[in-house]
Amino acid sequence: MKIEHLREFTTCAREGNVTAAARRLYLSQPALSKHLAALEREVGLTLLDRTTHAVTPTAAGAVALELFERVVDDYDRAMAALDLMRDGYDRQVRLGFLLHSLG
């Protein structure tokens, strides 16, 4: 599974239109459609319902959208941290999360 295909799927699902998503991703519409079809074949599920003017996530696509957005965000954060290290930033990189107190 390619991270770029996950990014392309999430962009397309959020845009609601393959042509608009392709433009935003600097891809041709046929290339994006090919990548989306490859992703669907790989997961073995239809992720997007397509009409001539719009796409909407299927039930499986809605789940995939939520999960794939997390994967893409985590990947982007990891690459940013590694870029800092590659650029000579020699301090520790800390990753974490906040806990919210319950009433």
mmCIF file of N, CA, C and O in Angstrom:
data_model
loop_
_atom_site.group_PDB
_atom_site.id
_atom_site.type_symbol
_atom_site.label_atom_id
_atom_site.label_comp_id
_atom_site.label_asym_id
_atom_site.label_seq_id
_atom_site.Cartn_x
_atom_site.Cartn_y
_atom_site.Cartn_z
ATOM 1 N N MET A 1 0.854 -1.167 0.000
ATOM 2 C CA MET A 1 0.000 0.000 0.000
ATOM 3 C C MET A 1 0.906 1.238 0.000
ATOM 4 O O MET A 1 1.800 1.354 0.826
ATOM 5 N N LYS A 2 0.652 2.130 -0.909
ATOM 6 C CA LYS A 2 1.469 3.336 -1.035
ATOM 7 C C LYS A 2 0.841 4.491 -0.256
ATOM 8 O O LYS A 2 -0.366 4.722 -0.353
ATOM 9 N N ILE A 3 1.682 5.199 0.488
ATOM 10 C CA ILE A 3 1.188 6.336 1.270
ATOM 11 C C ILE A 3 0.537 7.370 0.361
ATOM 12 O O ILE A 3 -0.461 7.989 0.737
ATOM 13 N N GLU A 4 1.066 7.544 -0.831
ATOM 14 C CA GLU A 4 0.486 8.533 -1.741
ATOM 15 C C GLU A 4 -0.918 8.139 -2.180
ATOM 16 O O GLU A 4 -1.766 9.002 -2.382
ATOM 17 N N HIS A 5 -1.173 6.846 -2.316
ATOM 18 C CA HIS A 5 -2.530 6.421 -2.671
ATOM 19 C C HIS A 5 -3.496 6.718 -1.525
ATOM 20 O O HIS A 5 -4.648 7.094 -1.765
ATOM 21 N N LEU A 6 -3.023 6.564 -0.291
ATOM 22 C CA LEU A 6 -3.860 6.903 0.862
ATOM 23 C C LEU A 6 -4.144 8.400 0.886
ATOM 24 O O LEU A 6 -5.268 8.830 1.130
ATOM 25 N N ARG A 7 -3.112 9.196 0.623
ATOM 26 C CA ARG A 7 -3.264 10.662 0.583
ATOM 27 C C ARG A 7 -4.233 11.061 -0.537
ATOM 28 O O ARG A 7 -5.090 11.929 -0.365
ATOM 29 N N GLU A 8 -4.105 10.418 -1.671
ATOM 30 C CA GLU A 8 -4.981 10.726 -2.801
ATOM 31 C C GLU A 8 -6.432 10.348 -2.502
ATOM 32 O O GLU A 8 -7.356 11.110 -2.810
ATOM 33 N N PHE A 9 -6.625 9.183 -1.883
ATOM 34 C CA PHE A 9 -7.983 8.784 -1.509
ATOM 35 C C PHE A 9 -8.595 9.784 -0.535
ATOM 36 O O PHE A 9 -9.744 10.213 -0.720
ATOM 37 N N THR A 10 -7.858 10.162 0.495
ATOM 38 C CA THR A 10 -8.416 11.080 1.494
ATOM 39 C C THR A 10 -8.729 12.438 0.870
ATOM 40 O O THR A 10 -9.765 13.030 1.165
ATOM 41 N N THR A 11 -7.868 12.899 -0.010
ATOM 42 C CA THR A 11 -8.119 14.176 -0.684
ATOM 43 C C THR A 11 -9.365 14.079 -1.560
ATOM 44 O O THR A 11 -10.218 14.968 -1.536
ATOM 45 N N CYS A 12 -9.484 12.997 -2.294
ATOM 46 C CA CYS A 12 -10.634 12.812 -3.180
ATOM 47 C C CYS A 12 -11.926 12.706 -2.375
ATOM 48 O O CYS A 12 -12.934 13.337 -2.718
ATOM 49 N N ALA A 13 -11.899 11.949 -1.302
ATOM 50 C CA ALA A 13 -13.098 11.797 -0.470
ATOM 51 C C ALA A 13 -13.504 13.132 0.137
ATOM 52 O O ALA A 13 -14.692 13.447 0.227
ATOM 53 N N ARG A 14 -12.555 13.937 0.560
ATOM 54 C CA ARG A 14 -12.858 15.244 1.152
ATOM 55 C C ARG A 14 -13.326 16.248 0.100
ATOM 56 O O ARG A 14 -14.216 17.055 0.357
ATOM 57 N N GLU A 15 -12.709 16.212 -1.072
ATOM 58 C CA GLU A 15 -13.100 17.141 -2.151
ATOM 59 C C GLU A 15 -14.474 16.790 -2.715
ATOM 60 O O GLU A 15 -15.201 17.662 -3.161
ATOM 61 N N GLY A 16 -14.790 15.484 -2.763
ATOM 62 C CA GLY A 16 -16.064 15.049 -3.329
ATOM 63 C C GLY A 16 -16.085 15.033 -4.841
ATOM 64 O O GLY A 16 -17.133 14.863 -5.451
ATOM 65 N N ASN A 17 -14.912 15.189 -5.439
ATOM 66 C CA ASN A 17 -14.828 15.269 -6.893
ATOM 67 C C ASN A 17 -13.427 14.846 -7.325
ATOM 68 O O ASN A 17 -12.441 15.400 -6.831
ATOM 69 N N VAL A 18 -13.342 13.887 -8.245
ATOM 70 C CA VAL A 18 -12.039 13.374 -8.675
ATOM 71 C C VAL A 18 -11.241 14.443 -9.411
ATOM 72 O O VAL A 18 -10.041 14.606 -9.180
ATOM 73 N N THR A 19 -11.897 15.204 -10.275
ATOM 74 C CA THR A 19 -11.186 16.240 -11.039
ATOM 75 C C THR A 19 -10.619 17.309 -10.121
ATOM 76 O O THR A 19 -9.460 17.711 -10.268
ATOM 77 N N ALA A 20 -11.399 17.756 -9.159
ATOM 78 C CA ALA A 20 -10.923 18.772 -8.210
ATOM 79 C C ALA A 20 -9.772 18.227 -7.367
ATOM 80 O O ALA A 20 -8.783 18.922 -7.118
ATOM 81 N N ALA A 21 -9.892 16.971 -6.934
ATOM 82 C CA ALA A 21 -8.821 16.360 -6.145
ATOM 83 C C ALA A 21 -7.559 16.215 -6.981
ATOM 84 O O ALA A 21 -6.453 16.487 -6.496
ATOM 85 N N ALA A 22 -7.714 15.798 -8.236
ATOM 86 C CA ALA A 22 -6.551 15.644 -9.111
ATOM 87 C C ALA A 22 -5.841 16.983 -9.293
ATOM 88 O O ALA A 22 -4.605 17.062 -9.225
ATOM 89 N N ARG A 23 -6.612 18.029 -9.488
ATOM 90 C CA ARG A 23 -6.028 19.365 -9.631
ATOM 91 C C ARG A 23 -5.255 19.752 -8.371
ATOM 92 O O ARG A 23 -4.138 20.242 -8.452
ATOM 93 N N ARG A 24 -5.856 19.513 -7.224
ATOM 94 C CA ARG A 24 -5.217 19.859 -5.947
ATOM 95 C C ARG A 24 -3.931 19.060 -5.721
ATOM 96 O O ARG A 24 -2.986 19.542 -5.107
ATOM 97 N N LEU A 25 -3.915 17.814 -6.211
ATOM 98 C CA LEU A 25 -2.757 16.929 -6.027
ATOM 99 C C LEU A 25 -1.743 17.034 -7.165
ATOM 100 O O LEU A 25 -0.739 16.321 -7.157
ATOM 101 N N TYR A 26 -2.016 17.879 -8.140
ATOM 102 C CA TYR A 26 -1.146 18.045 -9.309
ATOM 103 C C TYR A 26 -0.991 16.729 -10.077
ATOM 104 O O TYR A 26 0.105 16.344 -10.491
ATOM 105 N N LEU A 27 -2.117 16.048 -10.255
ATOM 106 C CA LEU A 27 -2.164 14.810 -11.025
ATOM 107 C C LEU A 27 -3.188 14.971 -12.141
ATOM 108 O O LEU A 27 -4.088 15.802 -12.051
ATOM 109 N N SER A 28 -3.079 14.119 -13.140
ATOM 110 C CA SER A 28 -4.146 14.081 -14.133
ATOM 111 C C SER A 28 -5.315 13.293 -13.534
ATOM 112 O O SER A 28 -5.131 12.444 -12.657
ATOM 113 N N GLN A 29 -6.514 13.574 -14.019
ATOM 114 C CA GLN A 29 -7.689 12.853 -13.525
ATOM 115 C C GLN A 29 -7.579 11.359 -13.817
ATOM 116 O O GLN A 29 -7.880 10.541 -12.939
ATOM 117 N N PRO A 30 -7.120 10.953 -15.019
ATOM 118 C CA PRO A 30 -6.985 9.510 -15.268
ATOM 119 C C PRO A 30 -5.966 8.834 -14.332
ATOM 120 O O PRO A 30 -6.193 7.705 -13.883
ATOM 121 N N ALA A 31 -4.880 9.516 -14.018
ATOM 122 C CA ALA A 31 -3.881 8.934 -13.111
ATOM 123 C C ALA A 31 -4.474 8.749 -11.716
ATOM 124 O O ALA A 31 -4.295 7.693 -11.088
ATOM 125 N N LEU A 32 -5.209 9.738 -11.235
ATOM 126 C CA LEU A 32 -5.824 9.634 -9.919
ATOM 127 C C LEU A 32 -6.861 8.513 -9.907
ATOM 128 O O LEU A 32 -6.897 7.707 -8.961
ATOM 129 N N SER A 33 -7.673 8.416 -10.930
ATOM 130 C CA SER A 33 -8.669 7.350 -11.014
ATOM 131 C C SER A 33 -8.004 5.974 -10.995
ATOM 132 O O SER A 33 -8.496 5.040 -10.333
ATOM 133 N N LYS A 34 -6.886 5.849 -11.686
ATOM 134 C CA LYS A 34 -6.131 4.591 -11.707
ATOM 135 C C LYS A 34 -5.613 4.245 -10.310
ATOM 136 O O LYS A 34 -5.703 3.101 -9.867
ATOM 137 N N HIS A 35 -5.093 5.231 -9.596
ATOM 138 C CA HIS A 35 -4.581 5.009 -8.240
ATOM 139 C C HIS A 35 -5.709 4.612 -7.288
ATOM 140 O O HIS A 35 -5.535 3.726 -6.439
ATOM 141 N N LEU A 36 -6.857 5.277 -7.402
ATOM 142 C CA LEU A 36 -7.996 4.943 -6.551
ATOM 143 C C LEU A 36 -8.476 3.516 -6.810
ATOM 144 O O LEU A 36 -8.778 2.774 -5.864
ATOM 145 N N ALA A 37 -8.525 3.130 -8.071
ATOM 146 C CA ALA A 37 -8.939 1.764 -8.419
ATOM 147 C C ALA A 37 -7.943 0.747 -7.873
ATOM 148 O O ALA A 37 -8.337 -0.316 -7.370
ATOM 149 N N ALA A 38 -6.648 1.063 -7.938
ATOM 150 C CA ALA A 38 -5.617 0.164 -7.411
ATOM 151 C C ALA A 38 -5.767 -0.002 -5.899
ATOM 152 O O ALA A 38 -5.648 -1.110 -5.365
ATOM 153 N N LEU A 39 -6.056 1.094 -5.201
ATOM 154 C CA LEU A 39 -6.259 1.029 -3.755
ATOM 155 C C LEU A 39 -7.477 0.171 -3.422
ATOM 156 O O LEU A 39 -7.434 -0.672 -2.524
ATOM 157 N N GLU A 40 -8.558 0.362 -4.161
ATOM 158 C CA GLU A 40 -9.765 -0.432 -3.927
ATOM 159 C C GLU A 40 -9.505 -1.920 -4.192
ATOM 160 O O GLU A 40 -9.969 -2.775 -3.432
ATOM 161 N N ARG A 41 -8.751 -2.224 -5.237
ATOM 162 C CA ARG A 41 -8.397 -3.625 -5.504
ATOM 163 C C ARG A 41 -7.569 -4.192 -4.356
ATOM 164 O O ARG A 41 -7.782 -5.321 -3.922
ATOM 165 N N GLU A 42 -6.643 -3.391 -3.859
ATOM 166 C CA GLU A 42 -5.757 -3.858 -2.786
ATOM 167 C C GLU A 42 -6.526 -4.162 -1.500
ATOM 168 O O GLU A 42 -6.264 -5.164 -0.844
ATOM 169 N N VAL A 43 -7.468 -3.287 -1.145
ATOM 170 C CA VAL A 43 -8.232 -3.527 0.087
ATOM 171 C C VAL A 43 -9.415 -4.467 -0.149
ATOM 172 O O VAL A 43 -9.998 -4.968 0.802
ATOM 173 N N GLY A 44 -9.772 -4.677 -1.400
ATOM 174 C CA GLY A 44 -10.857 -5.601 -1.719
ATOM 175 C C GLY A 44 -12.248 -5.063 -1.428
ATOM 176 O O GLY A 44 -13.190 -5.831 -1.245
ATOM 177 N N LEU A 45 -12.358 -3.731 -1.384
ATOM 178 C CA LEU A 45 -13.640 -3.078 -1.103
ATOM 179 C C LEU A 45 -13.807 -1.855 -1.984
ATOM 180 O O LEU A 45 -12.822 -1.194 -2.335
ATOM 181 N N THR A 46 -15.053 -1.528 -2.314
ATOM 182 C CA THR A 46 -15.340 -0.269 -2.981
ATOM 183 C C THR A 46 -15.335 0.815 -1.915
ATOM 184 O O THR A 46 -16.059 0.728 -0.924
ATOM 185 N N LEU A 47 -14.497 1.823 -2.088
ATOM 186 C CA LEU A 47 -14.353 2.887 -1.099
ATOM 187 C C LEU A 47 -15.120 4.149 -1.469
ATOM 188 O O LEU A 47 -15.460 4.939 -0.597
ATOM 189 N N LEU A 48 -15.372 4.330 -2.760
ATOM 190 C CA LEU A 48 -16.059 5.539 -3.228
ATOM 191 C C LEU A 48 -17.192 5.176 -4.163
ATOM 192 O O LEU A 48 -17.021 4.350 -5.062
ATOM 193 N N ASP A 49 -18.349 5.792 -3.945
ATOM 194 C CA ASP A 49 -19.446 5.731 -4.912
ATOM 195 C C ASP A 49 -19.209 6.861 -5.891
ATOM 196 O O ASP A 49 -19.022 8.013 -5.481
ATOM 197 N N ARG A 50 -19.226 6.536 -7.169
ATOM 198 C CA ARG A 50 -18.921 7.514 -8.199
ATOM 199 C C ARG A 50 -20.152 7.834 -9.041
ATOM 200 O O ARG A 50 -20.883 6.941 -9.436
ATOM 201 N N THR A 51 -20.325 9.125 -9.328
ATOM 202 C CA THR A 51 -21.278 9.574 -10.343
ATOM 203 C C THR A 51 -20.465 10.382 -11.337
ATOM 204 O O THR A 51 -19.256 10.536 -11.174
ATOM 205 N N THR A 52 -21.113 10.934 -12.336
ATOM 206 C CA THR A 52 -20.365 11.700 -13.335
ATOM 207 C C THR A 52 -19.754 12.974 -12.763
ATOM 208 O O THR A 52 -18.769 13.474 -13.291
ATOM 209 N N HIS A 53 -20.321 13.492 -11.675
ATOM 210 C CA HIS A 53 -19.823 14.765 -11.145
ATOM 211 C C HIS A 53 -19.310 14.708 -9.708
ATOM 212 O O HIS A 53 -18.759 15.699 -9.224
ATOM 213 N N ALA A 54 -19.502 13.585 -9.033
ATOM 214 C CA ALA A 54 -19.129 13.567 -7.619
ATOM 215 C C ALA A 54 -18.735 12.167 -7.167
ATOM 216 O O ALA A 54 -19.053 11.171 -7.819
ATOM 217 N N VAL A 55 -18.023 12.128 -6.056
ATOM 218 C CA VAL A 55 -17.729 10.873 -5.376
ATOM 219 C C VAL A 55 -18.105 11.050 -3.909
ATOM 220 O O VAL A 55 -17.959 12.135 -3.350
ATOM 221 N N THR A 56 -18.609 9.979 -3.325
ATOM 222 C CA THR A 56 -18.901 9.984 -1.895
ATOM 223 C C THR A 56 -18.375 8.677 -1.321
ATOM 224 O O THR A 56 -18.428 7.632 -1.984
ATOM 225 N N PRO A 57 -17.863 8.729 -0.102
ATOM 226 C CA PRO A 57 -17.366 7.486 0.506
ATOM 227 C C PRO A 57 -18.503 6.496 0.740
ATOM 228 O O PRO A 57 -19.602 6.877 1.140
ATOM 229 N N THR A 58 -18.239 5.239 0.473
ATOM 230 C CA THR A 58 -19.152 4.167 0.853
ATOM 231 C C THR A 58 -19.034 3.995 2.371
ATOM 232 O O THR A 58 -18.234 4.684 3.026
ATOM 233 N N ALA A 59 -19.772 3.064 2.937
ATOM 234 C CA ALA A 59 -19.630 2.794 4.371
ATOM 235 C C ALA A 59 -18.192 2.384 4.683
ATOM 236 O O ALA A 59 -17.583 2.877 5.643
ATOM 237 N N ALA A 60 -17.637 1.504 3.858
ATOM 238 C CA ALA A 60 -16.235 1.101 4.045
ATOM 239 C C ALA A 60 -15.307 2.283 3.807
ATOM 240 O O ALA A 60 -14.289 2.441 4.492
ATOM 241 N N GLY A 61 -15.653 3.127 2.842
ATOM 242 C CA GLY A 61 -14.839 4.301 2.535
ATOM 243 C C GLY A 61 -14.808 5.299 3.671
ATOM 244 O O GLY A 61 -13.786 5.946 3.924
ATOM 245 N N ALA A 62 -15.920 5.434 4.395
ATOM 246 C CA ALA A 62 -15.961 6.353 5.537
ATOM 247 C C ALA A 62 -15.026 5.874 6.644
ATOM 248 O O ALA A 62 -14.308 6.674 7.261
ATOM 249 N N VAL A 63 -15.008 4.566 6.879
ATOM 250 C CA VAL A 63 -14.088 4.000 7.872
ATOM 251 C C VAL A 63 -12.653 4.178 7.393
ATOM 252 O O VAL A 63 -11.773 4.613 8.146
ATOM 253 N N ALA A 64 -12.410 3.851 6.127
ATOM 254 C CA ALA A 64 -11.066 3.991 5.559
ATOM 255 C C ALA A 64 -10.601 5.439 5.621
ATOM 256 O O ALA A 64 -9.433 5.701 5.926
ATOM 257 N N LEU A 65 -11.488 6.379 5.349
ATOM 258 C CA LEU A 65 -11.133 7.797 5.372
ATOM 259 C C LEU A 65 -10.600 8.186 6.745
ATOM 260 O O LEU A 65 -9.542 8.812 6.862
ATOM 261 N N GLU A 66 -11.321 7.821 7.776
ATOM 262 C CA GLU A 66 -10.887 8.158 9.133
ATOM 263 C C GLU A 66 -9.537 7.519 9.459
ATOM 264 O O GLU A 66 -8.628 8.174 9.986
ATOM 265 N N LEU A 67 -9.379 6.251 9.126
ATOM 266 C CA LEU A 67 -8.138 5.544 9.440
ATOM 267 C C LEU A 67 -6.975 6.022 8.571
ATOM 268 O O LEU A 67 -5.867 6.238 9.072
ATOM 269 N N PHE A 68 -7.223 6.200 7.284
ATOM 270 C CA PHE A 68 -6.150 6.613 6.378
ATOM 271 C C PHE A 68 -5.688 8.037 6.674
ATOM 272 O O PHE A 68 -4.511 8.355 6.507
ATOM 273 N N GLU A 69 -6.601 8.917 7.106
ATOM 274 C CA GLU A 69 -6.180 10.276 7.475
ATOM 275 C C GLU A 69 -5.198 10.230 8.632
ATOM 276 O O GLU A 69 -4.217 10.979 8.650
ATOM 277 N N ARG A 70 -5.452 9.358 9.593
ATOM 278 C CA ARG A 70 -4.513 9.212 10.720
ATOM 279 C C ARG A 70 -3.154 8.720 10.252
ATOM 280 O O ARG A 70 -2.121 9.207 10.704
ATOM 281 N N VAL A 71 -3.165 7.735 9.356
ATOM 282 C CA VAL A 71 -1.908 7.193 8.835
ATOM 283 C C VAL A 71 -1.128 8.276 8.107
ATOM 284 O O VAL A 71 0.085 8.442 8.318
ATOM 285 N N VAL A 72 -1.803 9.031 7.256
ATOM 286 C CA VAL A 72 -1.143 10.095 6.495
ATOM 287 C C VAL A 72 -0.606 11.169 7.445
ATOM 288 O O VAL A 72 0.531 11.627 7.281
ATOM 289 N N ASP A 73 -1.391 11.560 8.437
ATOM 290 C CA ASP A 73 -0.927 12.561 9.407
ATOM 291 C C ASP A 73 0.284 12.061 10.179
ATOM 292 O O ASP A 73 1.257 12.799 10.370
ATOM 293 N N ASP A 74 0.249 10.811 10.640
ATOM 294 C CA ASP A 74 1.389 10.240 11.363
ATOM 295 C C ASP A 74 2.628 10.189 10.472
ATOM 296 O O ASP A 74 3.737 10.501 10.902
ATOM 297 N N TYR A 75 2.437 9.793 9.227
ATOM 298 C CA TYR A 75 3.552 9.737 8.271
ATOM 299 C C TYR A 75 4.150 11.130 8.082
ATOM 300 O O TYR A 75 5.379 11.299 8.117
ATOM 301 N N ASP A 76 3.295 12.128 7.891
ATOM 302 C CA ASP A 76 3.786 13.494 7.683
ATOM 303 C C ASP A 76 4.553 14.011 8.897
ATOM 304 O O ASP A 76 5.602 14.651 8.755
ATOM 305 N N ARG A 77 4.055 13.720 10.107
ATOM 306 C CA ARG A 77 4.764 14.140 11.320
ATOM 307 C C ARG A 77 6.108 13.439 11.446
ATOM 308 O O ARG A 77 7.109 14.046 11.815
ATOM 309 N N ALA A 78 6.142 12.153 11.137
ATOM 310 C CA ALA A 78 7.394 11.405 11.203
ATOM 311 C C ALA A 78 8.410 11.963 10.209
ATOM 312 O O ALA A 78 9.585 12.150 10.550
ATOM 313 N N MET A 79 7.963 12.247 8.998
ATOM 314 C CA MET A 79 8.882 12.790 7.990
ATOM 315 C C MET A 79 9.381 14.177 8.386
ATOM 316 O O MET A 79 10.548 14.508 8.169
ATOM 317 N N ALA A 80 8.519 14.989 8.986
ATOM 318 C CA ALA A 80 8.938 16.319 9.438
ATOM 319 C C ALA A 80 9.995 16.201 10.533
ATOM 320 O O ALA A 80 10.991 16.946 10.537
ATOM 321 N N ALA A 81 9.819 15.267 11.460
ATOM 322 C CA ALA A 81 10.800 15.059 12.527
ATOM 323 C C ALA A 81 12.124 14.589 11.946
ATOM 324 O O ALA A 81 13.198 15.067 12.350
ATOM 325 N N LEU A 82 12.066 13.691 10.988
ATOM 326 C CA LEU A 82 13.294 13.204 10.357
ATOM 327 C C LEU A 82 13.967 14.288 9.530
ATOM 328 O O LEU A 82 15.199 14.360 9.476
ATOM 329 N N ASP A 83 13.177 15.138 8.890
ATOM 330 C CA ASP A 83 13.743 16.266 8.143
ATOM 331 C C ASP A 83 14.527 17.184 9.071
ATOM 332 O O ASP A 83 15.598 17.674 8.713
ATOM 333 N N LEU A 84 14.001 17.435 10.264
ATOM 334 C CA LEU A 84 14.722 18.262 11.238
ATOM 335 C C LEU A 84 16.056 17.639 11.593
ATOM 336 O O LEU A 84 17.075 18.329 11.678
ATOM 337 N N MET A 85 16.060 16.340 11.798
ATOM 338 C CA MET A 85 17.302 15.649 12.134
ATOM 339 C C MET A 85 18.278 15.695 10.968
ATOM 340 O O MET A 85 19.476 15.925 11.155
ATOM 341 N N ARG A 86 17.775 15.520 9.763
ATOM 342 C CA ARG A 86 18.619 15.542 8.569
ATOM 343 C C ARG A 86 19.220 16.930 8.349
ATOM 344 O O ARG A 86 20.322 17.077 7.861
ATOM 345 N N ASP A 87 18.472 17.951 8.763
ATOM 346 C CA ASP A 87 18.937 19.325 8.596
ATOM 347 C C ASP A 87 19.864 19.774 9.723
ATOM 348 O O ASP A 87 20.194 20.945 9.823
ATOM 349 N N GLY A 88 20.252 18.837 10.586
ATOM 350 C CA GLY A 88 21.220 19.161 11.609
ATOM 351 C C GLY A 88 20.639 19.537 12.948
ATOM 352 O O GLY A 88 21.359 19.908 13.871
ATOM 353 N N TYR A 89 19.353 19.463 13.118
ATOM 354 C CA TYR A 89 18.734 19.747 14.399
ATOM 355 C C TYR A 89 19.039 18.556 15.295
ATOM 356 O O TYR A 89 18.582 17.457 15.054
ATOM 357 N N ASP A 90 19.861 18.774 16.310
ATOM 358 C CA ASP A 90 20.359 17.647 17.091
ATOM 359 C C ASP A 90 19.684 17.475 18.448
ATOM 360 O O ASP A 90 20.126 16.706 19.280
ATOM 361 N N ARG A 91 18.605 18.180 18.675
ATOM 362 C CA ARG A 91 17.878 18.016 19.933
ATOM 363 C C ARG A 91 16.946 16.825 19.833
ATOM 364 O O ARG A 91 16.626 16.372 18.752
ATOM 365 N N GLN A 92 16.499 16.357 20.972
ATOM 366 C CA GLN A 92 15.580 15.230 20.988
ATOM 367 C C GLN A 92 14.254 15.621 20.359
ATOM 368 O O GLN A 92 13.775 16.736 20.530
ATOM 369 N N VAL A 93 13.688 14.689 19.641
ATOM 370 C CA VAL A 93 12.352 14.860 19.084
ATOM 371 C C VAL A 93 11.418 14.048 19.967
ATOM 372 O O VAL A 93 11.623 12.863 20.187
ATOM 373 N N ARG A 94 10.418 14.711 20.516
ATOM 374 C CA ARG A 94 9.472 14.028 21.407
ATOM 375 C C ARG A 94 8.091 14.028 20.773
ATOM 376 O O ARG A 94 7.622 15.057 20.314
ATOM 377 N N LEU A 95 7.511 12.882 20.772
ATOM 378 C CA LEU A 95 6.151 12.728 20.273
ATOM 379 C C LEU A 95 5.282 12.329 21.446
ATOM 380 O O LEU A 95 5.689 11.562 22.313
ATOM 381 N N GLY A 96 4.087 12.860 21.529
ATOM 382 C CA GLY A 96 3.223 12.519 22.643
ATOM 383 C C GLY A 96 1.797 12.952 22.391
ATOM 384 O O GLY A 96 1.434 13.343 21.300
ATOM 385 N N PHE A 97 1.005 12.895 23.442
ATOM 386 C CA PHE A 97 -0.385 13.290 23.349
ATOM 387 C C PHE A 97 -0.806 13.873 24.691
ATOM 388 O O PHE A 97 -0.159 13.669 25.699
ATOM 389 N N LEU A 98 -1.891 14.595 24.660
ATOM 390 C CA LEU A 98 -2.424 15.221 25.872
ATOM 391 C C LEU A 98 -3.562 14.380 26.415
ATOM 392 O O LEU A 98 -4.383 13.864 25.676
ATOM 393 N N LEU A 99 -3.616 14.254 27.712
ATOM 394 C CA LEU A 99 -4.739 13.607 28.360
ATOM 395 C C LEU A 99 -5.651 14.678 28.906
ATOM 396 O O LEU A 99 -5.207 15.631 29.536
ATOM 397 N N HIS A 100 -6.925 14.544 28.658
ATOM 398 C CA HIS A 100 -7.899 15.505 29.173
ATOM 399 C C HIS A 100 -8.480 14.944 30.459
ATOM 400 O O HIS A 100 -8.820 13.771 30.550
ATOM 401 N N SER A 101 -8.589 15.777 31.471
ATOM 402 C CA SER A 101 -9.158 15.311 32.737
ATOM 403 C C SER A 101 -10.656 15.154 32.592
ATOM 404 O O SER A 101 -11.307 15.864 31.857
ATOM 405 N N LEU A 102 -11.175 14.213 33.311
ATOM 406 C CA LEU A 102 -12.621 13.995 33.318
ATOM 407 C C LEU A 102 -13.218 14.720 34.498
ATOM 408 O O LEU A 102 -12.748 14.564 35.613
ATOM 409 N N GLY A 103 -14.250 15.532 34.252
ATOM 410 C CA GLY A 103 -14.973 16.331 35.194
ATOM 411 C C GLY A 103 -14.770 15.988 36.603
ATOM 412 O O GLY A 103 -14.890 16.495 37.586
#
